[in-house]
C-alpha cells in the first residue's frame, strides 16, 4: 500500500502476521533515519524470536494517515521486488488492529475502517461465502481454525507469507514422516527473524477454510516455531479473495465471488 517515511514516498507491505511495523535498513539509510538507542523491538518469526534495533521516524504515512514521531523496528524483508517507489517497510498488527481491514487483492484495494459498537449481528456484506471466528492472540496476531485432511489446526492469518505452510509437527499428526517428505520438492522459507527454514511442497488431500473446500492443495511443510499456531494461511489464499478482517468483532468474512 502507499506510504511515506519522513515525507518520502514508499510502498509498505501489509502484514497481518507481523507483530510490529518495520522499516528496512535501506530506507533507514536512504532517508537518514536516526537510531533510537533507548528502544528495541522483539518479534517472533517462523523460526524463533529476534530482537531488532529501532529508528526514529518523524513522519510515518500509511495511505492518507500520518503518524508523527514514532520509534519503529528496523529489519530486512525477504525477496523484495524492484518497485517505484521502493518498498520501505511493512505495516503490522500493531497498526492494523486499530481498524477493520477490507482487503480486496484481486481489485488491488485495501480500506481501513473504524468500527465501533458493532455487535454479533455485524456483517459488511449481505451474503458472505464464509464467516469465521478469529482469535486475537499474542500482540494482536490473528488465528482461525482450518481443517487439513480432517484435522483441525490453528492457522495464523499471515498476509506477509507468500504461501500457506504447515508445521512439521502438524504434518506428523497427519501421518507424514521424513521419508515421505523426502520425495517432495525441496523449498525454503525465510522470515523477518532472518531464519531460513528448509521445507518441502507436499500435496494434501483436502483443505477447508470456512465453508470453502480445496481439493489436492500443495502446502509447504516446514519446522515452524510460531506462538499459538501450527500453520500459516498466507497470500496464496488471500490473493484470489475479497476478505474483511474484523479485529473489532473477531471474525473474518469472505465475500461472494465478484463482490
Tab-separated table of C-alpha atoms in Angstrom:
chain	number	residue	atom	x	y	z
A	1	UNK	CA	0.000	0.000	0.000
A	2	UNK	CA	1.133	3.631	-0.481
A	3	UNK	CA	3.060	5.141	2.400
A	4	UNK	CA	5.689	7.690	3.292
A	5	UNK	CA	8.709	7.865	5.592
A	6	UNK	CA	9.637	11.412	6.593
A	7	UNK	CA	7.558	12.547	3.595
A	8	UNK	CA	9.471	10.312	1.150
A	9	UNK	CA	7.100	8.145	-0.881
A	10	UNK	CA	7.426	4.396	-0.343
A	11	UNK	CA	5.333	1.278	-0.617
A	12	UNK	CA	4.515	-0.653	2.558
A	13	UNK	CA	3.776	-4.362	2.825
A	14	UNK	CA	0.520	-5.174	4.623
A	15	UNK	CA	1.456	-7.967	7.004
A	16	UNK	CA	-1.181	-9.343	9.378
A	17	UNK	CA	1.378	-11.903	10.556
A	18	UNK	CA	3.893	-9.331	11.818
A	19	UNK	CA	3.557	-8.157	15.405
A	20	UNK	CA	5.102	-4.745	14.738
A	21	UNK	CA	5.532	-2.336	11.845
A	22	UNK	CA	9.044	-2.051	10.426
A	23	UNK	CA	11.294	-0.084	8.105
A	24	UNK	CA	14.053	-1.661	6.027
A	25	UNK	CA	17.753	-0.941	6.601
A	26	UNK	CA	17.846	0.549	3.084
A	27	UNK	CA	15.066	3.017	3.978
A	28	UNK	CA	16.800	3.877	7.243
A	29	UNK	CA	19.970	4.770	5.355
A	30	UNK	CA	18.406	6.470	2.326
A	31	UNK	CA	16.078	8.709	4.337
A	32	UNK	CA	18.529	9.478	7.126
A	33	UNK	CA	16.551	7.943	9.981
A	34	UNK	CA	18.232	8.208	13.373
A	35	UNK	CA	18.723	5.151	15.550
A	36	UNK	CA	16.701	5.051	18.763
A	37	UNK	CA	19.245	3.930	21.366
A	38	UNK	CA	16.613	3.726	24.095
A	39	UNK	CA	14.258	1.234	22.413
A	40	UNK	CA	14.306	-2.101	20.663
A	41	UNK	CA	11.639	-4.472	19.321
A	42	UNK	CA	11.331	-8.215	19.912
A	43	UNK	CA	9.484	-10.180	17.230
A	44	UNK	CA	8.510	-13.811	16.726
A	45	UNK	CA	9.265	-15.160	13.265
A	46	UNK	CA	8.784	-18.502	11.562
A	47	UNK	CA	11.959	-19.898	13.121
A	48	UNK	CA	12.039	-18.237	16.510
A	49	UNK	CA	12.475	-14.902	18.253
A	50	UNK	CA	14.666	-11.947	17.300
A	51	UNK	CA	15.390	-8.561	18.863
A	52	UNK	CA	15.749	-5.654	16.421
A	53	UNK	CA	17.123	-2.150	16.740
A	54	UNK	CA	14.712	0.785	16.364
A	55	UNK	CA	14.848	4.017	14.402
A	56	UNK	CA	13.046	7.309	14.954
A	57	UNK	CA	10.616	8.269	12.187
A	58	UNK	CA	9.434	11.867	12.359
A	59	UNK	CA	6.553	11.153	9.967
A	60	UNK	CA	5.166	7.693	9.138
A	61	UNK	CA	2.461	7.807	6.469
A	62	UNK	CA	0.017	4.973	5.792
A	63	UNK	CA	-2.291	5.858	2.933
A	64	UNK	CA	-3.718	9.276	3.803
A	65	UNK	CA	-2.975	8.966	7.535
A	66	UNK	CA	0.184	10.478	9.003
A	67	UNK	CA	1.622	9.491	12.384
A	68	UNK	CA	4.260	11.647	14.000
A	69	UNK	CA	7.437	10.845	15.916
A	70	UNK	CA	7.434	7.042	16.052
A	71	UNK	CA	10.047	4.533	17.152
A	72	UNK	CA	9.951	1.704	14.594
A	73	UNK	CA	11.821	-1.594	14.272
A	74	UNK	CA	14.492	-1.861	11.577
A	75	UNK	CA	14.853	-5.168	9.758
A	76	UNK	CA	15.289	-6.751	6.323
A	77	UNK	CA	12.342	-8.032	4.328
A	78	UNK	CA	12.821	-11.149	2.180
A	79	UNK	CA	12.856	-11.204	-1.619
A	80	UNK	CA	11.615	-7.671	-2.249
A	81	UNK	CA	10.797	-6.870	-5.885
A	82	UNK	CA	12.111	-3.701	-7.504
A	83	UNK	CA	9.279	-1.161	-7.348
A	84	UNK	CA	8.841	2.574	-7.895
A	85	UNK	CA	8.596	3.922	-5.251
A	86	UNK	CA	10.597	1.277	-3.368
A	87	UNK	CA	9.218	-0.916	-0.592
A	88	UNK	CA	10.359	0.852	2.560
A	89	UNK	CA	8.868	-1.322	5.285
A	90	UNK	CA	5.741	-3.045	6.467
A	91	UNK	CA	2.563	-2.269	8.371
A	92	UNK	CA	1.958	-4.877	11.054
A	93	UNK	CA	-0.663	-5.860	13.596
A	94	UNK	CA	0.315	-3.019	15.939
A	95	UNK	CA	-1.224	-0.628	13.385
A	96	UNK	CA	-3.838	-2.783	11.640
A	97	UNK	CA	-5.510	-3.933	14.869
A	98	UNK	CA	-6.932	-0.447	15.430
A	99	UNK	CA	-9.177	-0.979	12.379
A	100	UNK	CA	-11.252	-3.444	10.443
A	101	UNK	CA	-9.362	-4.325	7.260
A	102	UNK	CA	-11.229	-4.685	3.951
A	103	UNK	CA	-8.668	-6.445	1.760
A	104	UNK	CA	-9.557	-6.954	-1.896
A	105	UNK	CA	-6.370	-8.202	-3.545
A	106	UNK	CA	-7.969	-9.030	-6.945
A	107	UNK	CA	-9.028	-5.364	-7.264
A	108	UNK	CA	-5.817	-4.043	-5.669
A	109	UNK	CA	-7.561	-2.155	-2.866
A	110	UNK	CA	-7.336	-2.062	0.906
A	111	UNK	CA	-9.637	0.034	3.079
A	112	UNK	CA	-9.279	0.585	6.821
A	113	UNK	CA	-12.481	1.209	8.782
A	114	UNK	CA	-13.100	2.468	12.295
A	115	UNK	CA	-15.713	0.007	13.554
A	116	UNK	CA	-17.214	0.941	16.908
A	117	UNK	CA	-20.098	-0.549	18.878
A	118	UNK	CA	-20.831	-3.380	16.447
A	119	UNK	CA	-22.381	-6.486	17.955
A	120	UNK	CA	-22.773	-10.089	16.874
A	121	UNK	CA	-25.109	-9.115	14.030
A	122	UNK	CA	-22.471	-7.057	12.223
A	123	UNK	CA	-21.693	-8.071	8.640
A	124	UNK	CA	-20.088	-5.967	5.887
A	125	UNK	CA	-21.981	-7.859	3.172
A	126	UNK	CA	-25.500	-9.236	2.934
A	127	UNK	CA	-24.356	-12.697	1.889
A	128	UNK	CA	-20.846	-13.920	2.710
A	129	UNK	CA	-19.344	-17.144	1.413
A	130	UNK	CA	-17.867	-17.783	4.864
A	131	UNK	CA	-17.974	-16.134	8.275
A	132	UNK	CA	-15.212	-17.448	10.514
A	133	UNK	CA	-14.396	-16.639	14.132
A	134	UNK	CA	-10.858	-15.400	14.618
A	135	UNK	CA	-8.811	-15.136	17.779
A	136	UNK	CA	-6.681	-12.146	18.727
A	137	UNK	CA	-3.589	-13.817	20.101
A	138	UNK	CA	-0.194	-12.626	21.251
A	139	UNK	CA	0.322	-8.967	20.214
A	140	UNK	CA	-2.895	-8.982	18.127
A	141	UNK	CA	-1.858	-11.731	15.752
A	142	UNK	CA	-4.934	-13.473	14.316
A	143	UNK	CA	-5.574	-17.208	14.258
A	144	UNK	CA	-8.506	-19.224	12.957
A	145	UNK	CA	-9.457	-22.883	12.718
A	146	UNK	CA	-8.827	-24.584	9.382
A	147	UNK	CA	-9.014	-28.292	8.578
A	148	UNK	CA	-6.345	-30.287	6.732
A	149	UNK	CA	-7.250	-33.876	5.832
A	150	UNK	CA	-9.817	-33.991	8.632
A	151	UNK	CA	-7.566	-32.495	11.336
A	152	UNK	CA	-8.450	-29.065	12.784
A	153	UNK	CA	-5.471	-26.752	13.183
A	154	UNK	CA	-4.746	-23.256	14.464
A	155	UNK	CA	-3.712	-21.177	11.445
A	156	UNK	CA	-2.078	-17.760	11.664
A	157	UNK	CA	-3.612	-15.361	9.131
A	158	UNK	CA	-0.437	-14.039	7.509
A	159	UNK	CA	-0.793	-11.742	4.514
A	160	UNK	CA	3.003	-11.345	4.533
A	161	UNK	CA	3.666	-15.046	3.895
A	162	UNK	CA	3.920	-15.999	0.245
A	163	UNK	CA	2.276	-19.399	0.729
A	164	UNK	CA	0.237	-21.489	3.127
A	165	UNK	CA	2.596	-23.519	5.303
A	166	UNK	CA	2.037	-26.304	7.816
A	167	UNK	CA	4.451	-27.187	10.614
A	168	UNK	CA	6.379	-30.446	10.574
A	169	UNK	CA	4.764	-31.404	13.891
A	170	UNK	CA	1.264	-30.876	12.473
A	171	UNK	CA	2.167	-32.846	9.339
A	172	UNK	CA	3.357	-35.723	11.511
A	173	UNK	CA	-0.086	-35.806	13.159
A	174	UNK	CA	-1.462	-36.466	9.690
A	175	UNK	CA	0.866	-39.417	9.245
A	176	UNK	CA	3.614	-37.739	7.201
A	177	UNK	CA	7.168	-38.720	8.008
A	178	UNK	CA	10.579	-37.549	6.832
A	179	UNK	CA	10.840	-40.409	4.333
A	180	UNK	CA	7.613	-39.311	2.623
A	181	UNK	CA	8.628	-35.651	2.582
A	182	UNK	CA	11.993	-36.553	1.069
A	183	UNK	CA	10.184	-37.433	-2.163
A	184	UNK	CA	8.557	-33.954	-2.334
A	185	UNK	CA	10.134	-30.913	-3.969
A	186	UNK	CA	12.537	-29.161	-1.613
A	187	UNK	CA	11.847	-25.463	-0.994
A	188	UNK	CA	12.798	-22.885	1.640
A	189	UNK	CA	11.119	-20.305	3.862
A	190	UNK	CA	12.685	-17.017	5.022
A	191	UNK	CA	11.209	-14.779	7.717
A	192	UNK	CA	11.797	-11.442	9.427
A	193	UNK	CA	13.651	-13.353	12.161
A	194	UNK	CA	16.347	-13.941	9.469
A	195	UNK	CA	15.973	-17.701	9.761
A	196	UNK	CA	15.909	-19.768	6.591
A	197	UNK	CA	13.925	-22.975	7.010
A	198	UNK	CA	14.260	-25.981	4.735
A	199	UNK	CA	10.787	-27.061	3.625
A	200	UNK	CA	9.000	-29.388	1.200
A	201	UNK	CA	5.983	-28.844	-1.035
A	202	UNK	CA	3.520	-31.658	-0.316
A	203	UNK	CA	0.140	-32.388	-1.867
A	204	UNK	CA	-2.525	-32.978	0.759
A	205	UNK	CA	-5.983	-34.408	0.209
A	206	UNK	CA	-8.175	-31.524	1.339
A	207	UNK	CA	-8.001	-28.079	2.929
A	208	UNK	CA	-11.108	-26.464	4.438
A	209	UNK	CA	-11.225	-22.743	5.245
A	210	UNK	CA	-14.671	-21.823	6.493
A	211	UNK	CA	-17.178	-23.266	4.037
A	212	UNK	CA	-14.665	-23.412	1.172
A	213	UNK	CA	-13.043	-26.730	0.326
A	214	UNK	CA	-9.794	-27.006	-1.665
A	215	UNK	CA	-9.060	-30.434	-3.124
A	216	UNK	CA	-5.489	-31.629	-3.542
A	217	UNK	CA	-3.775	-28.455	-2.247
A	218	UNK	CA	0.011	-28.172	-2.360
A	219	UNK	CA	1.197	-26.810	1.009
A	220	UNK	CA	4.674	-26.077	2.290
A	221	UNK	CA	5.827	-28.232	5.219
A	222	UNK	CA	8.454	-26.534	7.392
A	223	UNK	CA	9.709	-26.640	11.016
A	224	UNK	CA	7.696	-23.584	12.041
A	225	UNK	CA	8.066	-22.119	15.533
A	226	UNK	CA	5.017	-19.899	15.894
A	227	UNK	CA	3.378	-18.548	19.060
A	228	UNK	CA	-0.048	-20.202	19.332
A	229	UNK	CA	-0.302	-21.559	15.775
A	230	UNK	CA	0.777	-24.577	13.759
A	231	UNK	CA	0.268	-23.246	10.244
A	232	UNK	CA	0.320	-20.073	8.189
A	233	UNK	CA	-2.638	-19.146	5.970
A	234	UNK	CA	-0.801	-16.967	3.504
A	235	UNK	CA	-1.069	-14.726	0.469
A	236	UNK	CA	-1.802	-17.635	-1.874
A	237	UNK	CA	-5.233	-17.820	-0.198
A	238	UNK	CA	-5.818	-14.058	0.038
A	239	UNK	CA	-4.730	-13.093	-3.473
A	240	UNK	CA	-7.876	-14.531	-5.117
A	241	UNK	CA	-10.350	-13.374	-2.460
A	242	UNK	CA	-12.063	-10.312	-1.078
A	243	UNK	CA	-11.959	-10.594	2.700
A	244	UNK	CA	-12.990	-8.379	5.594
A	245	UNK	CA	-10.857	-8.956	8.678
A	246	UNK	CA	-12.720	-7.592	11.695
A	247	UNK	CA	-10.405	-7.043	14.626
A	248	UNK	CA	-13.334	-5.371	16.439
A	249	UNK	CA	-15.753	-8.312	16.279
A	250	UNK	CA	-13.147	-11.095	15.940
A	251	UNK	CA	-14.487	-12.512	12.701
A	252	UNK	CA	-13.318	-12.854	9.105
A	253	UNK	CA	-15.788	-12.532	6.240
A	254	UNK	CA	-15.218	-13.820	2.715
A	255	UNK	CA	-17.217	-12.023	0.025
A	256	UNK	CA	-19.194	-13.856	-2.667
A	257	UNK	CA	-17.337	-14.161	-5.995
A	258	UNK	CA	-17.335	-10.862	-7.876
A	259	UNK	CA	-18.419	-8.733	-4.892
